[in-house]
């Protein structure tokens, strides 16, 4: 594993420093994740800044508007923030996205070069996920991951159901065309899925390889796993969970009922549903635009 920090750039109130994590995972695939560390100018990492890791949405990047606004707002309020991309060279699936989140979470909650088994070498962080990224944030920690809170913004119960929502279909058509939904390496399928989803073997039913010689996916037979598999995982979380959802009523976005289902299963949770402003489109509601932005920021700062 290698993690590289590049030259920092400065703004009025914080500096940003790109990072790159390169890791070889035997029998699964290689991780090649990049991102940015945002550090308030008036403090230094040695002073023990609280750290927040922000997970982007479906087919999103660290440059997504809400991710950037969250990062800059948190950095302006004294937090060190980590944003990143789902940018594996050969792994574009939901399971691959989760592995990237888990890898970034691992490296950003352990001091560089330190032995992670020693609690003194841990960096206690908060984890924020946007939309689909909020679902991955809930699935990422192990029972030993010490987080101040997991803040999930408009998540789904089942990440695989993002593939069925009209809101995301245009993104899927434009971004996934000609790419590998599961992975280029045939041996990655069972090891990758089971490792990434803590034994959710039923996810393998989402794909059928018709050409096993070169592992090309010739046909996708979509059979999403049952929601209960994921709800059981949320129910086992030891970390505090904060669910923030806007009042979305259109069928093409993620219903607030998704957050309510998760809230009903977590051990230590709180749920906040923001009222929908008059005449605001469902997609803008989902992205906490306009009048929803400040209440969102207030809640994030309250729990971060």
Coordinates of N, CA and C in Angstrom, one line a residue, residues 118-204:
X118 N -3.1 -0.4 17.8 CA -2.9 0.4 18.9 C -3.9 1.5 18.9
X119 N -4.8 1.6 19.9 CA -5.8 2.6 19.9 C -5.3 4.0 19.9
X120 N -4.1 4.2 20.4 CA -3.5 5.5 20.4 C -3.1 6.0 19.0
X121 N -3.1 5.1 18.1 CA -2.7 5.5 16.7 C -4.0 5.7 15.8
X122 N -5.1 5.6 16.4 CA -6.4 5.9 15.7 C -6.7 7.3 15.6
X123 N -7.3 7.7 14.5 CA -7.9 9.1 14.4 C -9.4 8.9 14.4
X124 N -10.0 9.5 15.4 CA -11.5 9.3 15.5 C -12.2 10.3 14.6
X125 N -12.9 9.8 13.6 CA -13.4 10.7 12.5 C -14.9 10.6 12.5
X126 N -15.5 11.4 11.7 CA -16.9 11.3 11.4 C -17.0 11.0 9.9
X127 N -18.1 10.3 9.5 CA -18.3 9.9 8.1 C -19.6 10.4 7.6
X128 N -19.6 11.2 6.5 CA -20.8 11.7 5.9 C -21.0 11.1 4.5
X129 N -22.2 10.7 4.2 CA -22.4 10.1 2.8 C -23.6 10.8 2.2
X130 N -23.4 11.1 0.9 CA -24.5 11.8 0.2 C -25.3 10.9 -0.7
X131 N -26.6 10.8 -0.4 CA -27.5 9.9 -1.2 C -27.0 8.5 -1.2
X132 N -26.8 7.9 -2.4 CA -26.2 6.5 -2.5 C -24.9 6.4 -1.6
X133 N -24.1 7.5 -1.6 CA -22.9 7.5 -0.7 C -23.3 7.4 0.7
X134 N -24.5 7.8 1.1 CA -24.9 7.7 2.5 C -25.2 6.2 2.8
X135 N -25.7 5.5 1.8 CA -25.9 4.0 2.0 C -24.5 3.3 2.2
X136 N -23.6 3.7 1.4 CA -22.2 3.1 1.5 C -21.6 3.4 2.8
X137 N -21.8 4.7 3.3 CA -21.3 5.1 4.6 C -21.8 4.2 5.7
X138 N -23.1 3.8 5.6 CA -23.6 2.9 6.6 C -23.1 1.5 6.5
X139 N -22.7 1.1 5.3 CA -22.2 -0.3 5.1 C -20.7 -0.4 5.3
X140 N -20.0 0.7 5.4 CA -18.5 0.6 5.4 C -17.9 0.2 6.7
X141 N -18.3 0.7 7.9 CA -17.6 0.5 9.1 C -17.7 -1.0 9.5
X142 N -16.6 -1.5 10.1 CA -16.7 -2.7 10.9 C -17.1 -2.4 12.3
X143 N -17.3 -3.5 13.1 CA -17.7 -3.3 14.4 C -16.6 -2.6 15.3
X144 N -15.4 -2.6 14.8 CA -14.3 -2.0 15.5 C -14.0 -0.6 15.0
X145 N -14.7 -0.1 14.0 CA -14.4 1.2 13.5 C -15.0 2.3 14.5
X146 N -14.1 3.1 15.0 CA -14.5 4.1 16.0 C -14.8 5.4 15.3
X147 N -16.1 5.7 15.1 CA -16.5 6.9 14.5 C -17.4 7.8 15.4
X148 N -17.2 9.1 15.3 CA -18.0 10.0 16.2 C -19.5 9.8 15.7
X149 N -19.7 9.7 14.4 CA -21.1 9.6 13.9 C -21.0 9.2 12.4
X150 N -22.0 8.5 11.9 CA -22.2 8.3 10.5 C -23.4 9.2 10.1
X151 N -23.2 10.2 9.3 CA -24.3 11.1 8.9 C -24.7 10.8 7.5
X152 N -25.9 10.3 7.3 CA -26.3 9.8 6.0 C -27.4 10.7 5.4
X153 N -27.1 11.3 4.2 CA -28.0 12.3 3.6 C -28.8 11.7 2.5
X154 N -30.1 11.4 2.8 CA -31.0 10.9 1.7 C -30.6 9.5 1.2
X155 N -30.3 8.5 2.1 CA -29.9 7.2 1.6 C -31.0 6.3 1.1
X156 N -30.6 5.2 0.5 CA -31.5 4.1 0.2 C -31.2 3.0 1.2
X157 N -32.2 2.2 1.5 CA -31.9 1.0 2.3 C -31.0 0.0 1.5
X158 N -31.3 -0.2 0.2 CA -30.6 -1.2 -0.6 C -29.9 -0.5 -1.7
X159 N -28.6 -0.5 -1.7 CA -27.8 0.3 -2.8 C -28.1 -0.2 -4.2
X160 N -28.4 -1.5 -4.3 CA -28.7 -2.0 -5.7 C -29.9 -1.4 -6.3
X161 N -30.9 -0.9 -5.5 CA -32.1 -0.3 -6.1 C -31.9 1.1 -6.7
X162 N -30.6 1.6 -6.5 CA -30.3 2.9 -7.2 C -30.4 2.6 -8.7
X163 N -30.2 1.4 -9.2 CA -30.2 1.1 -10.6 C -31.6 1.1 -11.2
X164 N -32.6 1.2 -10.4 CA -34.0 1.1 -10.9 C -34.7 2.5 -10.8
X165 N -34.0 3.5 -10.2 CA -34.7 4.8 -10.0 C -34.6 5.7 -11.3
X166 N -35.7 6.2 -11.7 CA -35.6 7.1 -12.9 C -34.6 8.3 -12.7
X167 N -34.4 8.8 -11.5 CA -33.5 9.9 -11.2 C -32.1 9.6 -11.7
X168 N -31.7 8.3 -11.6 CA -30.3 8.0 -11.9 C -30.2 7.3 -13.3
X169 N -31.2 7.1 -14.0 CA -31.1 6.3 -15.3 C -30.3 7.0 -16.3
X170 N -30.4 8.4 -16.4 CA -29.6 9.1 -17.4 C -28.1 9.0 -17.0
X171 N -27.8 9.1 -15.8 CA -26.4 8.9 -15.3 C -25.9 7.5 -15.7
X172 N -26.7 6.5 -15.5 CA -26.3 5.2 -15.7 C -26.0 5.0 -17.2
X173 N -27.0 5.5 -18.1 CA -26.8 5.3 -19.5 C -25.6 6.0 -20.1
X174 N -25.3 7.2 -19.5 CA -24.1 7.9 -20.1 C -22.8 7.4 -19.5
X175 N -22.8 7.1 -18.2 CA -21.5 6.8 -17.6 C -21.1 5.3 -17.6
X176 N -22.1 4.4 -17.7 CA -21.8 3.0 -17.6 C -21.7 2.3 -18.9
X177 N -22.1 3.0 -20.0 CA -22.0 2.4 -21.3 C -20.6 2.0 -21.7
X178 N -20.5 0.7 -22.0 CA -19.2 0.1 -22.4 C -18.2 -0.1 -21.2
X179 N -18.7 0.1 -20.0 CA -17.8 -0.2 -18.8 C -18.2 -1.5 -18.1
X180 N -17.4 -1.9 -17.2 CA -17.7 -3.1 -16.5 C -18.5 -2.9 -15.2
X181 N -19.7 -3.5 -15.2 CA -20.5 -3.2 -14.0 C -20.0 -4.0 -12.8
X182 N -19.4 -5.1 -13.0 CA -18.9 -5.9 -11.9 C -17.3 -5.9 -11.8
X183 N -16.6 -6.2 -12.9 CA -15.2 -6.1 -12.8 C -14.6 -6.9 -13.9
X184 N -13.4 -6.5 -14.3 CA -12.7 -7.2 -15.4 C -12.2 -8.6 -15.1
X185 N -11.9 -8.8 -13.9 CA -11.2 -10.1 -13.5 C -12.3 -11.1 -13.0
X186 N -12.3 -12.2 -13.7 CA -13.3 -13.2 -13.3 C -13.2 -13.6 -11.9
X187 N -12.0 -13.8 -11.4 CA -11.8 -14.3 -10.0 C -12.2 -13.2 -9.0
X188 N -12.5 -12.0 -9.4 CA -12.9 -11.0 -8.5 C -14.3 -11.1 -8.0
X189 N -15.1 -11.8 -8.8 CA -16.6 -11.9 -8.5 C -16.9 -12.4 -7.1
X190 N -16.6 -13.7 -6.8 CA -17.0 -14.1 -5.5 C -16.3 -13.5 -4.3
X191 N -15.0 -13.3 -4.5 CA -14.2 -12.7 -3.4 C -14.5 -11.3 -3.2
X192 N -14.7 -10.6 -4.3 CA -15.0 -9.1 -4.2 C -16.3 -8.9 -3.6
X193 N -17.4 -9.6 -4.0 CA -18.7 -9.3 -3.5 C -18.8 -9.7 -2.0
X194 N -18.3 -10.9 -1.7 CA -18.4 -11.4 -0.3 C -17.6 -10.5 0.7
X195 N -16.4 -10.1 0.2 CA -15.6 -9.2 1.1 C -16.2 -7.9 1.2
X196 N -16.7 -7.3 0.1 CA -17.2 -6.0 0.2 C -18.5 -5.8 1.0
X197 N -19.4 -6.8 0.9 CA -20.7 -6.7 1.5 C -20.8 -7.6 2.7
X198 N -19.7 -8.0 3.3 CA -19.7 -8.7 4.6 C -20.5 -10.0 4.5
X199 N -20.4 -10.7 3.3 CA -21.1 -11.9 3.2 C -22.5 -11.9 2.6
X200 N -22.8 -10.8 1.9 CA -24.1 -10.7 1.2 C -24.0 -11.5 -0.1
X201 N -23.9 -12.8 0.0 CA -23.7 -13.6 -1.2 C -24.9 -13.4 -2.2
X202 N -26.1 -13.0 -1.7 CA -27.2 -12.9 -2.6 C -27.0 -11.8 -3.7
X203 N -26.0 -10.9 -3.5 CA -25.8 -9.9 -4.5 C -25.3 -10.5 -5.8
X204 N -24.7 -11.7 -5.7 CA -24.2 -12.3 -6.9 C -25.3 -12.6 -7.9

